[in-house]
JSON list of C-alpha atoms in Angstrom, two decimals:
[
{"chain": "A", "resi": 1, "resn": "UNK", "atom": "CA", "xyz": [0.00, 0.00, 0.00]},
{"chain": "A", "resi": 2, "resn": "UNK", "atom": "CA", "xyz": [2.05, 2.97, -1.14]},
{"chain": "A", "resi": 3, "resn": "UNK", "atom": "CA", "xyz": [-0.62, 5.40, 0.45]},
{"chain": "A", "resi": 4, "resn": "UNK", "atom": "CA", "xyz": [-2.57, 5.73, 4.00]},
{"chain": "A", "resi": 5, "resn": "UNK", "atom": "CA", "xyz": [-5.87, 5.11, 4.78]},
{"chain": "A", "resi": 6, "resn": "UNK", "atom": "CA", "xyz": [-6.87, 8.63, 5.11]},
{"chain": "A", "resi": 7, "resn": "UNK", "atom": "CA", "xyz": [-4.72, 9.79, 2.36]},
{"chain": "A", "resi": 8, "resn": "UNK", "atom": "CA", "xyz": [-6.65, 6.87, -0.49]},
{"chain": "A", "resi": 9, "resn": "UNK", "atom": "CA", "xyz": [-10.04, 8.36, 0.84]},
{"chain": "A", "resi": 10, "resn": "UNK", "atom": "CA", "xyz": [-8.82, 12.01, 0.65]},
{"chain": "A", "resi": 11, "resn": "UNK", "atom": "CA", "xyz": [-10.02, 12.57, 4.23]},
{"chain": "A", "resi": 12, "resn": "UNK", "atom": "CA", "xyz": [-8.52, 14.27, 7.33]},
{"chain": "A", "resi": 13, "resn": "UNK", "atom": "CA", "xyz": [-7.22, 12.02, 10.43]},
{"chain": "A", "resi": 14, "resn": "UNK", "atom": "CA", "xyz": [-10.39, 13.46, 12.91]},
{"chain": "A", "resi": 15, "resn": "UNK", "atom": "CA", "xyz": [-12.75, 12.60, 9.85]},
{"chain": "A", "resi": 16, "resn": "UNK", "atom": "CA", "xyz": [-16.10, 11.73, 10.83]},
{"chain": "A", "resi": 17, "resn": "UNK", "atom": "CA", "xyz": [-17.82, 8.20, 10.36]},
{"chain": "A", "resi": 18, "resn": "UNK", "atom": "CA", "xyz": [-19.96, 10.23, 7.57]},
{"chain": "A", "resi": 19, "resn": "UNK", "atom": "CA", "xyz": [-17.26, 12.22, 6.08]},
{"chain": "A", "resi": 20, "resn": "UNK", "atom": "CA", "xyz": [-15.48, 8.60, 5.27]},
{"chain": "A", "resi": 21, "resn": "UNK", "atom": "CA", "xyz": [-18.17, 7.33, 3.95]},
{"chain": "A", "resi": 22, "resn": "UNK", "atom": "CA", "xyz": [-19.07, 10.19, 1.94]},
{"chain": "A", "resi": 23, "resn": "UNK", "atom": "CA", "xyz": [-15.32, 9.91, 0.99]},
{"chain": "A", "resi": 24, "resn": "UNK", "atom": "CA", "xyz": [-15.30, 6.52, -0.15]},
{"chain": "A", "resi": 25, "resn": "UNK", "atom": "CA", "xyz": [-18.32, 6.57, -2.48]},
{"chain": "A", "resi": 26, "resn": "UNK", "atom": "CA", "xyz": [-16.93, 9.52, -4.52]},
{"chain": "A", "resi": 27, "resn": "UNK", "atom": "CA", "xyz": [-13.79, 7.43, -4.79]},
{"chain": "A", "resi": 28, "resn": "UNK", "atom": "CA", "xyz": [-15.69, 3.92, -5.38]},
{"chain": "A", "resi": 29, "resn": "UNK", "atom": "CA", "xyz": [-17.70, 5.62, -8.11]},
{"chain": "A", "resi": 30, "resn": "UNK", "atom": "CA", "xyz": [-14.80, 7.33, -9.64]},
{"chain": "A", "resi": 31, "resn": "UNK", "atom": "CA", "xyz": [-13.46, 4.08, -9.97]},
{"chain": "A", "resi": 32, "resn": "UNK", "atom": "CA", "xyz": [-16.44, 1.88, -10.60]},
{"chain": "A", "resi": 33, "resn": "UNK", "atom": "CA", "xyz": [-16.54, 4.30, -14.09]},
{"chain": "A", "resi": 34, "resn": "UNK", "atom": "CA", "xyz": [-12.98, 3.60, -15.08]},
{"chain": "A", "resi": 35, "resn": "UNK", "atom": "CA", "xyz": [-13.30, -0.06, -14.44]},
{"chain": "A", "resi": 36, "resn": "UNK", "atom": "CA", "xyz": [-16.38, -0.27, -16.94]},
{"chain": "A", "resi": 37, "resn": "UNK", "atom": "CA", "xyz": [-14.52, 1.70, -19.52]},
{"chain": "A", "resi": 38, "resn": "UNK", "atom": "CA", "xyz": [-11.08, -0.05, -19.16]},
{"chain": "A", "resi": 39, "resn": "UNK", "atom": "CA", "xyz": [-13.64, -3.61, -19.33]},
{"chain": "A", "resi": 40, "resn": "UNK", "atom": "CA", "xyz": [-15.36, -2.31, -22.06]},
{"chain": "A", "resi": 41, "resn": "UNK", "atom": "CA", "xyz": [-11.77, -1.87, -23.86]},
{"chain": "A", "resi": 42, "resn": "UNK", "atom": "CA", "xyz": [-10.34, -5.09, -23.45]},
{"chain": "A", "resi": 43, "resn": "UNK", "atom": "CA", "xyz": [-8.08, -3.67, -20.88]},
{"chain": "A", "resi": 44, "resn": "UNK", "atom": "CA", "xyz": [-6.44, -5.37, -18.36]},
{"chain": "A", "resi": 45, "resn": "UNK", "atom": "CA", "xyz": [-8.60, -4.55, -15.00]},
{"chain": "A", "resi": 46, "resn": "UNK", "atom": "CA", "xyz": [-5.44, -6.22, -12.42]},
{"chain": "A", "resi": 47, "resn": "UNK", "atom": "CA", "xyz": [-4.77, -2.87, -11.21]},
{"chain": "A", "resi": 48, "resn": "UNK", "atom": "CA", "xyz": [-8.14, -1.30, -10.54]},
{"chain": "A", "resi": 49, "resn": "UNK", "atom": "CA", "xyz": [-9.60, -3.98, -9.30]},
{"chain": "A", "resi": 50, "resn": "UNK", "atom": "CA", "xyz": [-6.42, -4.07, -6.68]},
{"chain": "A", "resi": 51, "resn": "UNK", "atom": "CA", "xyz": [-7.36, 0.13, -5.90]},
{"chain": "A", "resi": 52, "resn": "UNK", "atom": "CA", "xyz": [-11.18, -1.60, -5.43]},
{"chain": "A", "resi": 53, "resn": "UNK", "atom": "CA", "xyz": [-10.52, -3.74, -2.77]},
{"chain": "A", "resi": 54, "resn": "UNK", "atom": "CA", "xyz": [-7.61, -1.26, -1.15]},
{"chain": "A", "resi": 55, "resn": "UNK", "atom": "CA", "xyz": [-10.55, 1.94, -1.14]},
{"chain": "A", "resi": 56, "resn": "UNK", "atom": "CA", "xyz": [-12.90, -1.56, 0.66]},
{"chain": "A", "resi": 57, "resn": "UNK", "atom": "CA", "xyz": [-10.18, -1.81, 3.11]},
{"chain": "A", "resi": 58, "resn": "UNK", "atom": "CA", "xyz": [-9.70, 1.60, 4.11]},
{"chain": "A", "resi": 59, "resn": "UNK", "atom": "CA", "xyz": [-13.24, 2.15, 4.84]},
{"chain": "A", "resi": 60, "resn": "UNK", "atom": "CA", "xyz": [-13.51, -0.88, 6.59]},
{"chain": "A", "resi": 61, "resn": "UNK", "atom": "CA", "xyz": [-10.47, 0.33, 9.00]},
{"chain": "A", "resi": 62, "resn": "UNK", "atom": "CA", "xyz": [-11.68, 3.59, 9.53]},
{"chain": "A", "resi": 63, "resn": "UNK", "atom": "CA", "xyz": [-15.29, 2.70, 10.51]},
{"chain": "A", "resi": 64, "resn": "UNK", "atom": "CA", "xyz": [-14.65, 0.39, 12.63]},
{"chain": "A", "resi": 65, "resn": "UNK", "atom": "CA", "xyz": [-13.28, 2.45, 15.99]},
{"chain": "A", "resi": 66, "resn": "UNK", "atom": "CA", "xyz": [-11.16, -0.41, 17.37]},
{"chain": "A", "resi": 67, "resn": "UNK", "atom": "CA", "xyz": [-9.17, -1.08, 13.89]},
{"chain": "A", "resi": 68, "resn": "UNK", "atom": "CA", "xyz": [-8.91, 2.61, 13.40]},
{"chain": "A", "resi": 69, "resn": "UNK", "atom": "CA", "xyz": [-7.50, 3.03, 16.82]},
{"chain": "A", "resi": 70, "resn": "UNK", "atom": "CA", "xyz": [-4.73, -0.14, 16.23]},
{"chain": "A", "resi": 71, "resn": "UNK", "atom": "CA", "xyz": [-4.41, 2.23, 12.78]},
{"chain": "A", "resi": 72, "resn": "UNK", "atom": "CA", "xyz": [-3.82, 5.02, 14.02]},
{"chain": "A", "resi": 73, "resn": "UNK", "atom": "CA", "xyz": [-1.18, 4.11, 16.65]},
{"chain": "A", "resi": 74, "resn": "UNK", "atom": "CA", "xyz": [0.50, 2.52, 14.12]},
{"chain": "A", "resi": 75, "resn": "UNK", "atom": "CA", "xyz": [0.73, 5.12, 12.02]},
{"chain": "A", "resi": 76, "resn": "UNK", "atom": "CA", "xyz": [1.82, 7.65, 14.97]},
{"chain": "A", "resi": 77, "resn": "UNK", "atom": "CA", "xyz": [4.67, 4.92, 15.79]},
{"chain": "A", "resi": 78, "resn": "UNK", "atom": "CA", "xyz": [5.84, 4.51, 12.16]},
{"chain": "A", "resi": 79, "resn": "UNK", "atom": "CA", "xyz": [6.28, 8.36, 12.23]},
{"chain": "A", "resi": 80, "resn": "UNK", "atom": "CA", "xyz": [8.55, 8.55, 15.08]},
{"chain": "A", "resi": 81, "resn": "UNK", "atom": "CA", "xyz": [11.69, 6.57, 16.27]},
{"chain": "A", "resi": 82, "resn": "UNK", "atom": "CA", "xyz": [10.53, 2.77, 16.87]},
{"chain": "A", "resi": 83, "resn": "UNK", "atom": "CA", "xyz": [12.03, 1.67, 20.01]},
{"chain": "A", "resi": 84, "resn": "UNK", "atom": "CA", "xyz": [14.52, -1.01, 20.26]},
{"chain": "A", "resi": 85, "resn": "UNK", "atom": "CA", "xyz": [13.29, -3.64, 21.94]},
{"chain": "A", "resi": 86, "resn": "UNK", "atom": "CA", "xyz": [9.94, -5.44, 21.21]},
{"chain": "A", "resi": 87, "resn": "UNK", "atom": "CA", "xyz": [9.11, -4.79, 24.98]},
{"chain": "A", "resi": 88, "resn": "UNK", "atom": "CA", "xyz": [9.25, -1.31, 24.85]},
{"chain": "A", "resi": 89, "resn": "UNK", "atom": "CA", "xyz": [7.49, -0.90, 21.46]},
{"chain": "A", "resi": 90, "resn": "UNK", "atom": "CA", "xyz": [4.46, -2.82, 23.33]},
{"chain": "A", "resi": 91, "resn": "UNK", "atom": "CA", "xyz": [4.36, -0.41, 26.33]},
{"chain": "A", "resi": 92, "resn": "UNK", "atom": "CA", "xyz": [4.05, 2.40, 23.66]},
{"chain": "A", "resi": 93, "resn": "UNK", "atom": "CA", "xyz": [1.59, 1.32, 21.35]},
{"chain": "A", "resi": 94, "resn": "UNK", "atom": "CA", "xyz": [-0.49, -0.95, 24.66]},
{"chain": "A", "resi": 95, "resn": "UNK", "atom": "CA", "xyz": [-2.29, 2.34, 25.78]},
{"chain": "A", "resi": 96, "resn": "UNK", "atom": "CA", "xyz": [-3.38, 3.40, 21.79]},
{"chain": "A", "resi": 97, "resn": "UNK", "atom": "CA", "xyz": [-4.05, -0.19, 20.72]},
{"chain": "A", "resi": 98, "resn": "UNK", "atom": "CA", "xyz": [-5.96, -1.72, 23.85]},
{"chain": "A", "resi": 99, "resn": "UNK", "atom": "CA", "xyz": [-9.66, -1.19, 24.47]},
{"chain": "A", "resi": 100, "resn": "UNK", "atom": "CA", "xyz": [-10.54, 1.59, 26.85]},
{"chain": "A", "resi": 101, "resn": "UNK", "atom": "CA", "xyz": [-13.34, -0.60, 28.10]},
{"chain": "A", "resi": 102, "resn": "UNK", "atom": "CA", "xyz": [-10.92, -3.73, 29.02]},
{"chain": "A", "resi": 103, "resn": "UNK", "atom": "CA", "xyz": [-8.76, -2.04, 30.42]},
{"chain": "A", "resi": 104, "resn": "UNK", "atom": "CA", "xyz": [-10.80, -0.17, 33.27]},
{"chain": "A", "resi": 105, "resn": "UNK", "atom": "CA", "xyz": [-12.14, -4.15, 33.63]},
{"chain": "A", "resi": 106, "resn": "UNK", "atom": "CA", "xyz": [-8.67, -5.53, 34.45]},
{"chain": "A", "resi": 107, "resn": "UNK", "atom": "CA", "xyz": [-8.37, -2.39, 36.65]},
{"chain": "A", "resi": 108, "resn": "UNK", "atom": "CA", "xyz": [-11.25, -2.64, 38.29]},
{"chain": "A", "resi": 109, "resn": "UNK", "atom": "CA", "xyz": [-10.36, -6.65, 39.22]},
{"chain": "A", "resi": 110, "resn": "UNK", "atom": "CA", "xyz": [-7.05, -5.22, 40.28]},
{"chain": "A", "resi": 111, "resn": "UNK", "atom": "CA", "xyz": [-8.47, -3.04, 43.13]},
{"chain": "A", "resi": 112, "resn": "UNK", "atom": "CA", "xyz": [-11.33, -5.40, 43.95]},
{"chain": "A", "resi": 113, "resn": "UNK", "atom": "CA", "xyz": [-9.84, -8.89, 44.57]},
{"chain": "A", "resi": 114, "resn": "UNK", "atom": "CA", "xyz": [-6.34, -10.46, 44.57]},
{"chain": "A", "resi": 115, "resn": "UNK", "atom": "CA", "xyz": [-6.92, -12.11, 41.61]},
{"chain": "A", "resi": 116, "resn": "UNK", "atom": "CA", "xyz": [-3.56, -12.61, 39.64]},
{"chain": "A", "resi": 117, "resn": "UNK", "atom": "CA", "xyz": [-4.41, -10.38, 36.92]},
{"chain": "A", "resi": 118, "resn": "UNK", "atom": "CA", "xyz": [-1.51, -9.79, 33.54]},
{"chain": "A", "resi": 119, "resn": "UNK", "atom": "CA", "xyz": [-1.52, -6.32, 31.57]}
]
């Protein structure tokens, strides 16, 4: 994938839910229209049907607020200096990736009971 997410769609990182989609059926119907006229030509479809299912992909990431999240911590680590050890990159990206909702769970068990609980 030689471009982001947000970047394919043509949409800002704080884009709404309804902005992406929005987004994604310009883009889709853009492309939908040179796929019938490159079909209609004989033309060999390999690499617009591979922008298809990339423009699927990104609007499946995006709308979906716990693969967005993983996405987007990604992306915010690939931009800066990775750390060294695998260890390290985990307690970085733990907090971004992790659900909110899990995590106030396993805190909650923490303070409740002795329960041996892991991060």
């Amino acid at each position: 994938m030689s471009q982001g997410f947000y970047e394919l769609l043509g949409v800002e990182p704080g884009a709404s839910g309804e902005v992406i989609e929005l987004a994604y059926q310009r883009r889709l119907a853009d492309l939908v229209g040179r796929l019938r006229t490159a079909r209609a030509k004989g033309a060999d479809v390999t690499i617009l049907e591979a922008q298809e299912r990339e423009l699927r992909e990104a609007r499946s990431v995006l709308l979906d607020p716990r693969r967005r999240r993983a996405y987007d911590a990604y992306r915010d680590a690939s931009r800066s200096e990775l750390p060294e050890s695998a260890e390290a990159l985990w307690k970085l990206l733990r907090t971004r990736v992790g659900d909110p909702v899990a995590a106030a769970g396993v805190a909650t068990v923490r303070a409740l009971t002795d329960l041996p609980v892991g991060d």
